Short mmCIF file of C-alpha atoms in Angstrom, two decimals:
data_model
loop_
_atom_site.label_atom_id
_atom_site.label_comp_id
_atom_site.label_asym_id
_atom_site.label_seq_id
_atom_site.Cartn_x
_atom_site.Cartn_y
_atom_site.Cartn_z
CA MET A 1 30.00 -9.71 65.87
CA LYS A 2 29.20 -12.87 63.58
CA ILE A 3 32.18 -14.87 61.65
CA LEU A 4 31.12 -16.61 58.14
CA GLY A 5 33.49 -19.57 57.18
CA ILE A 6 33.76 -20.64 53.63
CA ASN A 7 35.79 -23.10 52.26
CA GLY A 8 37.41 -24.28 49.52
CA VAL A 9 37.55 -27.48 46.83
CA GLY A 10 36.46 -30.65 47.79
CA THR A 11 35.21 -30.16 51.30
CA HIS A 12 32.97 -28.88 53.74
CA GLY A 13 35.41 -26.78 55.46
CA SER A 14 35.45 -29.53 58.37
CA ASP A 15 39.39 -29.73 58.21
CA THR A 16 39.79 -25.85 57.47
CA THR A 17 38.16 -23.24 57.78
CA ASP A 18 35.13 -24.90 60.61
CA VAL A 19 38.49 -25.78 62.63
CA LEU A 20 39.12 -21.95 62.76
CA LEU A 21 35.19 -20.90 63.61
CA HIS A 22 35.44 -23.43 66.29
CA GLU A 23 38.16 -21.65 67.69
CA LEU A 24 36.96 -17.91 67.36
CA ALA A 25 33.44 -19.78 68.90
CA LYS A 26 35.86 -20.56 72.22
CA LEU A 27 36.91 -16.96 72.19
CA GLY A 28 33.26 -15.97 72.27
CA HIS A 29 32.41 -15.61 68.48
CA GLU A 30 28.96 -16.51 66.75
CA THR A 31 30.16 -18.26 63.63
CA ILE A 32 28.24 -19.07 60.65
CA ASP A 33 29.37 -22.17 58.30
CA ALA A 34 28.56 -22.10 55.14
CA ASN A 35 28.05 -25.22 53.32
CA TYR A 36 27.38 -25.43 50.35
CA ARG A 37 27.87 -27.74 47.15
CA THR A 38 31.47 -29.04 47.30
CA THR A 39 33.58 -29.03 44.12
CA ARG A 40 36.49 -31.00 43.11
CA LEU A 41 39.82 -30.63 41.77
CA PHE A 42 40.27 -31.13 38.09
CA ARG A 43 36.36 -30.80 37.13
CA PHE A 44 35.07 -27.40 35.15
CA GLN A 45 32.32 -26.55 37.96
CA THR A 46 35.18 -26.34 39.76
CA TYR A 47 36.32 -23.49 37.96
CA ASP A 48 33.53 -22.30 36.39
CA ARG A 49 32.93 -18.56 36.49
CA GLY A 50 28.92 -19.53 36.57
CA ARG A 51 29.09 -21.94 39.13
CA GLN A 52 31.19 -19.00 41.78
CA PHE A 53 28.62 -16.97 41.08
CA GLU A 54 25.97 -19.76 41.79
CA ASP A 55 27.81 -20.34 45.04
CA ALA A 56 28.22 -17.41 45.90
CA LEU A 57 24.36 -16.24 45.68
CA PHE A 58 23.62 -19.41 47.74
CA ILE A 59 25.76 -18.33 50.27
CA ALA A 60 24.42 -15.12 50.11
CA ASN A 61 20.96 -15.95 50.37
CA ASN A 62 20.98 -18.62 53.13
CA TYR A 63 23.66 -17.60 55.41
CA TRP A 64 24.96 -13.67 54.98
CA GLU A 65 23.89 -11.37 57.82
CA PRO A 66 24.73 -7.31 57.29
CA ASP A 67 28.06 -6.92 58.82
CA CYS A 68 29.17 -10.00 59.12
CA ALA A 69 32.83 -10.60 59.17
CA VAL A 70 34.17 -13.51 56.83
CA ILE A 71 36.64 -15.66 56.65
CA ALA A 72 37.63 -17.84 53.29
CA HIS A 73 40.14 -20.35 52.46
CA SER A 74 41.40 -21.42 48.87
CA ARG A 75 38.52 -21.33 46.16
CA GLY A 76 36.34 -20.19 49.65
CA GLY A 77 38.18 -16.41 48.69
CA LEU A 78 36.98 -16.73 44.91
CA VAL A 79 33.48 -17.02 45.90
CA LEU A 80 33.90 -14.52 48.54
CA TRP A 81 35.09 -12.19 45.69
CA ARG A 82 32.02 -12.87 43.30
CA MET A 83 29.78 -11.99 46.71
CA LEU A 84 32.10 -8.79 46.68
CA GLU A 85 31.48 -8.16 42.54
CA ILE A 86 27.85 -8.66 42.89
CA GLY A 87 27.67 -5.88 46.04
CA PHE A 88 27.86 -7.68 49.05
CA HIS A 89 29.79 -6.21 52.24
CA PHE A 90 31.31 -7.49 55.35
CA SER A 91 32.76 -5.66 58.15
CA THR A 92 36.19 -7.46 57.52
CA ILE A 93 37.70 -10.14 55.51
CA PHE A 94 40.34 -12.59 56.27
CA LEU A 95 41.07 -14.42 53.42
CA PHE A 96 43.47 -17.46 53.67
CA ARG A 97 45.35 -18.56 50.70
CA PRO A 98 42.83 -17.31 48.45
CA ALA A 99 43.05 -19.16 44.93
CA ILE A 100 42.78 -15.42 43.24
CA ASN A 101 44.45 -13.50 40.88
CA LYS A 102 46.70 -10.80 42.89
CA ASP A 103 45.44 -8.12 40.56
CA PHE A 104 41.84 -8.89 41.53
CA ILE A 105 41.02 -5.10 42.54
CA LEU A 106 38.97 -4.70 46.16
CA PRO A 107 35.55 -2.61 45.34
CA LEU A 108 35.42 0.44 46.62
CA HIS A 109 32.35 -0.84 49.29
CA GLN A 110 34.66 -2.87 50.81
CA VAL A 111 37.03 -1.07 53.39
CA TYR A 112 38.92 -4.14 55.61
CA MET A 113 40.65 -7.00 53.81
CA ASN A 114 43.38 -9.27 55.12
CA CYS A 115 44.97 -12.10 52.78
CA ILE A 116 47.45 -14.38 54.79
CA TYR A 117 49.66 -15.83 51.98
CA ARG A 118 52.48 -18.29 51.90
CA PRO A 119 54.92 -18.59 49.23
CA ASP A 120 55.74 -21.81 49.42
CA ASP A 121 51.77 -22.83 48.81
CA ARG A 122 51.92 -26.48 46.39
CA ALA A 123 48.18 -25.91 45.55
CA ILE A 124 47.89 -22.32 44.74
CA LYS A 125 50.57 -22.55 42.35
CA TRP A 126 49.84 -25.28 40.75
CA ALA A 127 45.85 -24.60 40.50
CA SER A 128 46.72 -20.95 39.20
CA ARG A 129 48.38 -22.75 36.13
CA LEU A 130 45.29 -24.06 35.03
CA PRO A 131 43.76 -22.86 31.84
CA PHE A 132 40.79 -21.14 31.31
CA ASN A 133 40.25 -19.66 35.39
CA ASP A 134 40.80 -17.64 37.47
CA PHE A 135 42.69 -19.56 40.17
CA GLY A 136 45.83 -17.18 41.30
CA ASN A 137 48.49 -16.62 43.00
CA ALA A 138 47.18 -14.60 45.92
CA GLY A 139 47.31 -17.28 48.07
CA ARG A 140 51.55 -17.06 47.12
CA PHE A 141 51.86 -13.79 47.21
CA GLY A 142 49.27 -11.50 48.38
CA ILE A 143 47.13 -9.35 46.90
CA ASP A 144 48.39 -6.22 44.63
CA ASP A 145 45.70 -3.96 45.80
CA ASP A 146 46.97 -1.39 48.46
CA ARG A 147 44.19 -1.24 50.53
CA VAL A 148 44.38 -5.24 51.36
CA ILE A 149 46.65 -5.98 54.25
CA ASN A 150 49.21 -9.03 52.75
CA ILE A 151 50.13 -10.62 56.05
CA ARG A 152 52.59 -13.80 55.04
CA ALA A 153 51.71 -16.81 57.24
CA ASP A 154 55.41 -18.09 59.09
CA ARG A 155 56.93 -21.41 58.34
CA TYR A 156 54.95 -24.13 60.84
CA LEU A 157 56.41 -26.89 62.30
CA ASN A 158 52.82 -28.76 62.32
CA SER A 159 52.61 -28.97 58.25
CA GLU A 160 50.67 -31.00 55.74
CA PHE A 161 51.91 -31.57 51.89
CA TRP A 162 51.27 -28.79 50.11
CA LYS A 163 51.13 -26.17 52.46
CA HIS A 164 47.88 -25.01 51.57
CA SER A 165 45.45 -25.39 54.97
CA ASP A 166 48.24 -25.17 57.25
CA ASP A 167 46.81 -22.13 59.00
CA PHE A 168 44.07 -24.24 59.76
CA MET A 169 46.15 -26.98 62.09
CA TYR A 170 47.35 -27.08 65.84
CA PRO A 171 48.72 -25.14 67.76
CA GLN A 172 48.82 -22.22 64.82
CA VAL A 173 45.52 -21.81 64.09
CA ALA A 174 45.05 -20.72 67.98
CA LYS A 175 47.48 -17.98 67.01
CA TRP A 176 45.69 -17.09 63.40
CA ALA A 177 41.67 -16.98 66.06
CA THR A 178 43.33 -14.37 68.37
CA PHE A 179 44.91 -12.80 66.10
CA ILE A 180 41.65 -12.57 64.73
CA ASP A 181 39.87 -12.02 67.71
CA GLY A 182 42.11 -8.95 68.08
CA ARG A 183 41.73 -6.90 64.42
CA MET A 184 37.70 -7.74 65.47
CA LYS A 185 37.77 -5.55 68.62
CA THR A 186 39.15 -2.71 66.84
CA LEU A 187 36.48 -2.40 64.60
CA GLN A 188 33.89 -1.96 67.70
#
């Protein structure tokens, strides 16, 4: 089963989703890195709903495959959510610290979703306070929908200031790859 990676703001995922995809490839998974237009903090384009749908359609048309799994980080979770709203389906979803509202409702056609969150995520805390956008606190508290499996990430010894991309740092990224590998095997 293929695993698609969708990165967040200000990066092509080289320090986040790409690291996890690399670990998953070492475990035998075929991975797809969705490279799409970079968005920057504090620019309207990052928060614009129209741009979110444009990015979602670009990823769908260039990288999505039927029944692939997906890993999304931060704003990548918001772009992924737009893909779900359009009608795309994934075998399973792993959201890492998603920059989405915690009251988003999972579309009926999507069954498996895991949301990895951490209450001390500073980037999500401040981004969720920005006006006129869909950035929310799901990355800090999980998603309210009972069908979503919310997983509170541990506090790591190896951490960065914003505590937003910690899951992709070593050694914890290898543990997340093993976790995802295990979940993927239960779907086969």
